[in-house]
Amino acid sequence: MIEERVEVFTVDRDGDRLDVYVTGNSDLSRARVQALVEEGRVRVDGHVAKKSDRLKAGQEIEVRVPPPEALDALPEDMPLDIPFEDSSILVVNKPAGMVTHPAPGHPTGTLINALLAHTDDLSGIGGKLRPGIVHRLDRYTSGLMVVAKTDRAHHALSEALQRREIKRLYVAASWGHLSESPLEVIAPIGRDPAERKRMAVVENGRYAVTRLRVVERWLGAELLRVALGTGRTHQIRVHLAHIGHPVVGDTLYGAGWERGIGGKAQQWAKTLSQKVERQFLHSWRLSFAHPVSGEVMRFERPLPDDLQTWAEWARNDSVT
């Protein structure tokens, strides 16, 4: 039986509204937080709270998130690249364009639909909305994910993720040139107050760390190796945009950025922007301890054909 999720926060400063503080320190939207408050599922120092309550440092907030409502996702027979599978877990190389789990606007054609056709071991694991999902990739990000097939595996992997013991390395192309390499970006991420569908670096956001290293320097962009120190929504894309080097092809956080590139790189950047048809971001390496055996496992998948083609053009048409 799937139980409700309980999150507890200790307030670190005075003055924030309750709903604003919880939104900035959780993966919940402000509307979702406000609904939970109205349902009496949020308490401050043991007392039922109001969304407009002003907080004081040292107070304890308890948020009780009920299990997800049932969603009858249907199995769909779609090809999957699965580097590894046993009775507890599977590792899948998600293609770009595939949504991880059903959501409004994407009820079918998702990774969950494909996994349900591949195996019947996922029912209820991690909740019916996201059965088996331990971590996710954005729709247009390709690469490796681990999926749990048992409650025991899901619980163990989720805890390992919280302890930052699941290592995820990415390849990304970003506009412009970093001021230094390696570079560590430490900046809190939360919902963009001006546009709730976006994330942003905000003062009351959740702690986030991204580590960047230049692999190739191109004329008006760079190929990067990226390591996650935390796992916030859109983290790599938000952090790179925040420091002025958005992911090439990222229409949400970097649309039109290449138009600011001048000099001999101007036409090069325009051409690359026209060639790249999705965000240049790929999860190429995944490592973790097996949730049952404890064996350290590592998987790699090279750049898919589309990213490889664009990288070769950028490399060959750059002057270094």
CSV table of C-alpha atoms in Angstrom, one decimal:
chain,number,residue,atom,x,y,z
A,1,MET,CA,0.0,0.0,0.0
A,2,ILE,CA,1.4,3.4,-1.0
A,3,GLU,CA,1.6,5.8,2.0
A,4,GLU,CA,1.5,9.5,2.1
A,5,ARG,CA,4.8,11.4,1.8
A,6,VAL,CA,5.8,13.6,4.8
A,7,GLU,CA,8.3,16.4,4.4
A,8,VAL,CA,9.6,18.4,7.4
A,9,PHE,CA,11.4,21.7,7.1
A,10,THR,CA,13.1,23.9,9.8
A,11,VAL,CA,12.6,27.6,8.9
A,12,ASP,CA,16.0,29.4,8.6
A,13,ARG,CA,14.8,33.0,8.4
A,14,ASP,CA,12.0,35.3,9.5
A,15,GLY,CA,9.3,36.8,7.4
A,16,ASP,CA,8.4,34.5,4.5
A,17,ARG,CA,4.8,33.5,3.8
A,18,LEU,CA,4.2,29.8,4.5
A,19,ASP,CA,3.2,28.9,0.9
A,20,VAL,CA,6.1,30.8,-0.6
A,21,TYR,CA,8.7,29.2,1.7
A,22,VAL,CA,7.4,25.6,1.2
A,23,THR,CA,7.2,26.1,-2.6
A,24,GLY,CA,10.8,27.3,-2.7
A,25,ASN,CA,12.1,24.4,-0.6
A,26,SER,CA,10.2,21.5,-2.2
A,27,ASP,CA,9.2,20.1,-5.5
A,28,LEU,CA,5.6,21.2,-5.1
A,29,SER,CA,4.0,24.1,-7.0
A,30,ARG,CA,2.6,27.0,-5.1
A,31,ALA,CA,-0.9,26.0,-6.1
A,32,ARG,CA,-0.3,22.5,-4.8
A,33,VAL,CA,1.1,23.9,-1.5
A,34,GLN,CA,-1.9,26.2,-1.1
A,35,ALA,CA,-4.3,23.2,-1.8
A,36,LEU,CA,-2.5,21.1,0.9
A,37,VAL,CA,-2.8,24.0,3.3
A,38,GLU,CA,-6.5,24.3,2.6
A,39,GLU,CA,-6.9,20.6,3.3
A,40,GLY,CA,-5.2,20.9,6.6
A,41,ARG,CA,-2.2,18.9,5.5
A,42,VAL,CA,0.4,21.6,6.5
A,43,ARG,CA,1.3,22.3,10.1
A,44,VAL,CA,3.6,24.8,11.8
A,45,ASP,CA,4.9,23.7,15.2
A,46,GLY,CA,2.2,21.2,15.3
A,47,HIS,CA,-0.7,23.6,14.5
A,48,VAL,CA,-2.8,23.6,11.3
A,49,ALA,CA,-1.4,26.5,9.2
A,50,LYS,CA,-2.8,29.2,6.9
A,51,LYS,CA,-1.1,29.9,3.6
A,52,SER,CA,-0.6,33.5,4.5
A,53,ASP,CA,1.1,32.7,7.9
A,54,ARG,CA,4.4,34.6,8.3
A,55,LEU,CA,7.2,32.3,9.5
A,56,LYS,CA,9.9,32.8,12.1
A,57,ALA,CA,13.3,31.2,12.2
A,58,GLY,CA,13.4,27.9,14.1
A,59,GLN,CA,9.8,26.9,13.4
A,60,GLU,CA,9.1,23.4,12.1
A,61,ILE,CA,6.9,22.9,9.1
A,62,GLU,CA,5.3,19.5,8.4
A,63,VAL,CA,3.8,18.8,5.0
A,64,ARG,CA,1.8,15.7,4.4
A,65,VAL,CA,1.4,14.9,0.7
A,66,PRO,CA,-1.2,12.2,0.0
A,67,PRO,CA,-0.5,9.3,-2.4
A,68,PRO,CA,-1.0,10.2,-6.1
A,69,GLU,CA,-4.4,9.6,-7.5
A,70,ALA,CA,-4.7,6.4,-9.5
A,71,LEU,CA,-3.9,6.7,-13.2
A,72,ASP,CA,-4.5,3.8,-15.5
A,73,ALA,CA,-1.6,4.1,-17.8
A,74,LEU,CA,-1.8,1.6,-20.7
A,75,PRO,CA,1.0,-0.5,-21.9
A,76,GLU,CA,2.3,0.6,-25.4
A,77,ASP,CA,4.7,-1.5,-27.4
A,78,MET,CA,7.6,0.8,-28.2
A,79,PRO,CA,11.2,0.0,-28.8
A,80,LEU,CA,13.5,0.6,-25.8
A,81,ASP,CA,17.3,0.5,-25.4
A,82,ILE,CA,17.8,-1.3,-22.1
A,83,PRO,CA,21.5,-1.8,-21.2
A,84,PHE,CA,20.7,-3.8,-18.0
A,85,GLU,CA,17.8,-5.6,-16.4
A,86,ASP,CA,17.3,-8.1,-13.5
A,87,SER,CA,14.5,-8.9,-11.1
A,88,SER,CA,15.0,-5.6,-9.1
A,89,ILE,CA,15.9,-2.9,-11.5
A,90,LEU,CA,16.4,-1.9,-15.2
A,91,VAL,CA,18.5,0.8,-16.8
A,92,VAL,CA,17.0,2.4,-19.9
A,93,ASN,CA,18.5,4.8,-22.4
A,94,LYS,CA,15.6,7.3,-22.9
A,95,PRO,CA,15.3,8.8,-26.4
A,96,ALA,CA,14.9,12.6,-26.8
A,97,GLY,CA,11.2,13.5,-27.3
A,98,MET,CA,9.8,10.9,-25.0
A,99,VAL,CA,8.1,12.2,-21.9
A,100,THR,CA,9.1,10.2,-18.8
A,101,HIS,CA,5.6,9.7,-17.3
A,102,PRO,CA,2.0,10.5,-18.2
A,103,ALA,CA,0.9,14.1,-17.5
A,104,PRO,CA,-1.7,16.5,-18.7
A,105,GLY,CA,-1.2,16.8,-22.4
A,106,HIS,CA,0.9,13.6,-22.6
A,107,PRO,CA,-1.4,10.7,-21.5
A,108,THR,CA,0.3,8.2,-23.9
A,109,GLY,CA,3.5,7.6,-25.7
A,110,THR,CA,5.6,8.0,-22.5
A,111,LEU,CA,8.4,6.0,-21.0
A,112,ILE,CA,6.0,4.6,-18.5
A,113,ASN,CA,3.7,3.3,-21.2
A,114,ALA,CA,6.6,1.6,-22.9
A,115,LEU,CA,7.9,0.1,-19.7
A,116,LEU,CA,4.5,-1.3,-18.8
A,117,ALA,CA,4.5,-3.2,-22.1
A,118,HIS,CA,8.1,-4.4,-21.4
A,119,THR,CA,7.5,-5.7,-17.9
A,120,ASP,CA,4.6,-6.3,-15.6
A,121,ASP,CA,6.7,-5.7,-12.4
A,122,LEU,CA,6.1,-2.0,-12.1
A,123,SER,CA,2.5,-1.8,-10.9
A,124,GLY,CA,2.3,0.5,-7.9
A,125,ILE,CA,6.1,0.8,-7.4
A,126,GLY,CA,6.6,4.5,-6.5
A,127,GLY,CA,3.0,5.4,-7.0
A,128,LYS,CA,0.7,4.8,-10.0
A,129,LEU,CA,1.5,8.2,-11.5
A,130,ARG,CA,5.2,7.4,-11.7
A,131,PRO,CA,5.6,3.6,-11.3
A,132,GLY,CA,9.2,2.6,-10.8
A,133,ILE,CA,10.6,6.1,-11.5
A,134,VAL,CA,13.5,7.1,-9.2
A,135,HIS,CA,14.6,10.1,-11.2
A,136,ARG,CA,13.5,11.6,-14.5
A,137,LEU,CA,14.9,13.3,-17.6
A,138,ASP,CA,13.2,16.2,-19.4
A,139,ARG,CA,11.3,15.4,-22.5
A,140,TYR,CA,14.0,16.6,-24.9
A,141,THR,CA,17.0,15.3,-22.9
A,142,SER,CA,18.2,11.9,-23.9
A,143,GLY,CA,20.2,9.3,-21.9
A,144,LEU,CA,20.4,6.9,-19.0
A,145,MET,CA,17.9,6.4,-16.2
A,146,VAL,CA,17.5,3.7,-13.5
A,147,VAL,CA,14.0,2.3,-12.9
A,148,ALA,CA,12.9,0.2,-9.9
A,149,LYS,CA,10.9,-3.0,-10.3
A,150,THR,CA,10.3,-3.8,-6.6
A,151,ASP,CA,9.3,-1.7,-3.5
A,152,ARG,CA,12.6,-2.7,-1.9
A,153,ALA,CA,14.6,-1.4,-4.9
A,154,HIS,CA,12.6,1.8,-5.2
A,155,HIS,CA,13.0,2.6,-1.5
A,156,ALA,CA,16.8,1.9,-1.6
A,157,LEU,CA,17.4,3.9,-4.8
A,158,SER,CA,15.3,6.8,-3.6
A,159,GLU,CA,17.3,7.0,-0.4
A,160,ALA,CA,20.6,6.7,-2.4
A,161,LEU,CA,19.5,9.6,-4.6
A,162,GLN,CA,18.8,11.8,-1.6
A,163,ARG,CA,22.2,10.9,-0.2
A,164,ARG,CA,23.7,11.9,-3.6
A,165,GLU,CA,25.1,8.4,-4.1
A,166,ILE,CA,23.6,8.0,-7.6
A,167,LYS,CA,26.1,9.7,-9.9
A,168,ARG,CA,24.9,11.2,-13.2
A,169,LEU,CA,27.1,12.7,-15.7
A,170,TYR,CA,25.9,14.7,-18.8
A,171,VAL,CA,27.3,16.1,-22.0
A,172,ALA,CA,25.9,19.5,-22.9
A,173,ALA,CA,26.7,22.2,-25.5
A,174,SER,CA,26.4,25.7,-24.2
A,175,TRP,CA,26.6,29.1,-25.9
A,176,GLY,CA,29.7,31.3,-25.5
A,177,HIS,CA,32.8,30.4,-23.5
A,178,LEU,CA,33.1,29.8,-19.8
A,179,SER,CA,35.3,32.1,-17.8
A,180,GLU,CA,37.1,29.2,-16.3
A,181,SER,CA,37.1,25.4,-16.3
A,182,PRO,CA,36.4,23.5,-14.2
A,183,LEU,CA,33.6,25.7,-12.8
A,184,GLU,CA,31.2,25.0,-10.0
A,185,VAL,CA,27.9,26.7,-10.0
A,186,ILE,CA,26.2,27.0,-6.6
A,187,ALA,CA,22.8,28.8,-6.8
A,188,PRO,CA,19.4,28.0,-5.3
A,189,ILE,CA,16.7,26.9,-7.7
A,190,GLY,CA,12.9,27.3,-7.3
A,191,ARG,CA,9.8,28.2,-9.3
A,192,ASP,CA,10.2,31.3,-11.4
A,193,PRO,CA,7.8,33.8,-9.7
A,194,ALA,CA,7.0,35.4,-13.0
A,195,GLU,CA,6.4,32.2,-14.9
A,196,ARG,CA,5.3,29.1,-12.9
A,197,LYS,CA,6.1,26.6,-15.7
A,198,ARG,CA,9.8,27.7,-15.5
A,199,MET,CA,12.4,27.2,-12.9
A,200,ALA,CA,14.9,30.0,-11.9
A,201,VAL,CA,17.7,30.9,-9.5
A,202,VAL,CA,15.7,32.5,-6.7
A,203,GLU,CA,16.7,33.6,-3.2
A,204,ASN,CA,14.3,31.1,-1.4
A,205,GLY,CA,15.0,28.2,-3.8
A,206,ARG,CA,16.5,24.8,-3.0
A,207,TYR,CA,20.2,24.4,-2.7
A,208,ALA,CA,21.7,23.3,-6.0
A,209,VAL,CA,25.2,22.5,-7.3
A,210,THR,CA,26.3,21.9,-10.9
A,211,ARG,CA,30.0,21.2,-11.9
A,212,LEU,CA,31.1,22.0,-15.4
A,213,ARG,CA,34.2,21.1,-17.4
A,214,VAL,CA,35.0,22.2,-20.9
A,215,VAL,CA,35.7,19.2,-23.3
A,216,GLU,CA,35.9,21.1,-26.6
A,217,ARG,CA,36.0,24.8,-27.3
A,218,TRP,CA,34.1,25.7,-30.5
A,219,LEU,CA,33.9,29.1,-32.3
A,220,GLY,CA,30.9,30.4,-30.5
A,221,ALA,CA,30.0,27.5,-28.0
A,222,GLU,CA,31.6,24.8,-26.0
A,223,LEU,CA,31.0,21.1,-25.4
A,224,LEU,CA,30.9,20.4,-21.6
A,225,ARG,CA,31.0,17.5,-19.2
A,226,VAL,CA,28.4,18.2,-16.5
A,227,ALA,CA,28.1,16.5,-13.1
A,228,LEU,CA,25.1,17.0,-10.8
A,229,GLY,CA,25.8,17.7,-7.1
A,230,THR,CA,22.0,17.9,-6.6
A,231,GLY,CA,19.0,17.0,-8.7
A,232,ARG,CA,16.7,19.9,-9.0
A,233,THR,CA,14.1,20.3,-11.8
A,234,HIS,CA,15.8,21.6,-15.0
A,235,GLN,CA,19.0,22.2,-12.9
A,236,ILE,CA,21.6,22.1,-15.7
A,237,ARG,CA,19.6,24.3,-18.0
A,238,VAL,CA,18.8,26.8,-15.3
A,239,HIS,CA,22.3,27.1,-14.0
A,240,LEU,CA,23.9,27.4,-17.4
A,241,ALA,CA,21.3,30.1,-18.3
A,242,HIS,CA,22.0,31.8,-15.0
A,243,ILE,CA,25.7,32.2,-15.7
A,244,GLY,CA,25.0,33.5,-19.2
A,245,HIS,CA,25.8,30.3,-21.2
A,246,PRO,CA,22.4,28.5,-21.9
A,247,VAL,CA,22.2,25.1,-23.4
A,248,VAL,CA,22.3,25.2,-27.2
A,249,GLY,CA,18.8,24.4,-28.6
A,250,ASP,CA,17.1,25.2,-25.3
A,251,THR,CA,14.0,27.1,-26.3
A,252,LEU,CA,12.8,27.6,-22.7
A,253,TYR,CA,15.9,29.1,-21.1
A,254,GLY,CA,18.0,30.1,-24.0
A,255,ALA,CA,15.8,31.1,-27.0
A,256,GLY,CA,17.6,33.6,-29.3
A,257,TRP,CA,20.7,33.8,-27.1
A,258,GLU,CA,22.9,33.1,-30.1
A,259,ARG,CA,21.8,36.4,-31.7
A,260,GLY,CA,24.0,38.2,-29.2
A,261,ILE,CA,27.2,36.6,-30.6
A,262,GLY,CA,29.2,39.0,-32.8
A,263,GLY,CA,32.3,39.0,-34.9
A,264,LYS,CA,33.4,36.0,-36.9
A,265,ALA,CA,31.3,33.7,-34.7
A,266,GLN,CA,28.1,35.3,-35.6
A,267,GLN,CA,27.2,33.4,-38.8
A,268,TRP,CA,28.6,30.2,-37.2
A,269,ALA,CA,26.3,30.5,-34.2
A,270,LYS,CA,23.3,31.3,-36.5
A,271,THR,CA,24.0,28.1,-38.5
A,272,LEU,CA,24.5,25.9,-35.5
A,273,SER,CA,21.2,27.3,-34.0
A,274,GLN,CA,19.4,26.4,-37.2
A,275,LYS,CA,20.9,22.9,-37.2
A,276,VAL,CA,20.2,21.9,-33.6
A,277,GLU,CA,16.6,20.8,-33.3
A,278,ARG,CA,16.4,20.1,-29.6
A,279,GLN,CA,18.3,21.0,-26.4
A,280,PHE,CA,21.9,19.7,-26.6
A,281,LEU,CA,21.8,17.7,-23.4
A,282,HIS,CA,22.5,13.9,-22.9
A,283,SER,CA,22.9,11.8,-19.8
A,284,TRP,CA,25.9,9.7,-20.9
A,285,ARG,CA,27.0,8.0,-17.7
A,286,LEU,CA,25.1,6.6,-14.7
A,287,SER,CA,26.6,4.9,-11.7
A,288,PHE,CA,25.1,3.5,-8.5
A,289,ALA,CA,25.2,0.7,-6.0
A,290,HIS,CA,22.8,-2.1,-6.8
A,291,PRO,CA,19.9,-1.8,-4.3
A,292,VAL,CA,20.1,-5.6,-3.4
A,293,SER,CA,23.6,-6.9,-4.1
A,294,GLY,CA,25.4,-3.6,-3.3
A,295,GLU,CA,27.5,-4.1,-6.4
A,296,VAL,CA,28.7,-0.8,-7.9
A,297,MET,CA,27.3,-0.5,-11.4
A,298,ARG,CA,28.3,1.9,-14.2
A,299,PHE,CA,26.7,2.4,-17.6
A,300,GLU,CA,27.5,4.7,-20.5
A,301,ARG,CA,25.8,5.6,-23.7
A,302,PRO,CA,27.6,7.9,-26.2
A,303,LEU,CA,25.9,10.9,-27.8
A,304,PRO,CA,22.9,9.9,-30.0
A,305,ASP,CA,23.2,10.4,-33.7
A,306,ASP,CA,21.5,13.8,-33.8
A,307,LEU,CA,23.8,15.3,-31.2
A,308,GLN,CA,26.9,13.6,-32.6
A,309,THR,CA,26.1,15.0,-36.1
A,310,TRP,CA,25.8,18.6,-34.7
A,311,ALA,CA,28.9,18.2,-32.6
A,312,GLU,CA,30.9,17.1,-35.6
A,313,TRP,CA,29.7,20.1,-37.6
A,314,ALA,CA,30.6,22.5,-34.8
A,315,ARG,CA,34.0,20.9,-34.3
A,316,ASN,CA,34.9,20.9,-38.0
A,317,ASP,CA,33.7,24.5,-38.6
A,318,SER,CA,35.4,26.0,-35.6
A,319,VAL,CA,38.7,27.9,-35.6
A,320,THR,CA,40.7,27.0,-32.5
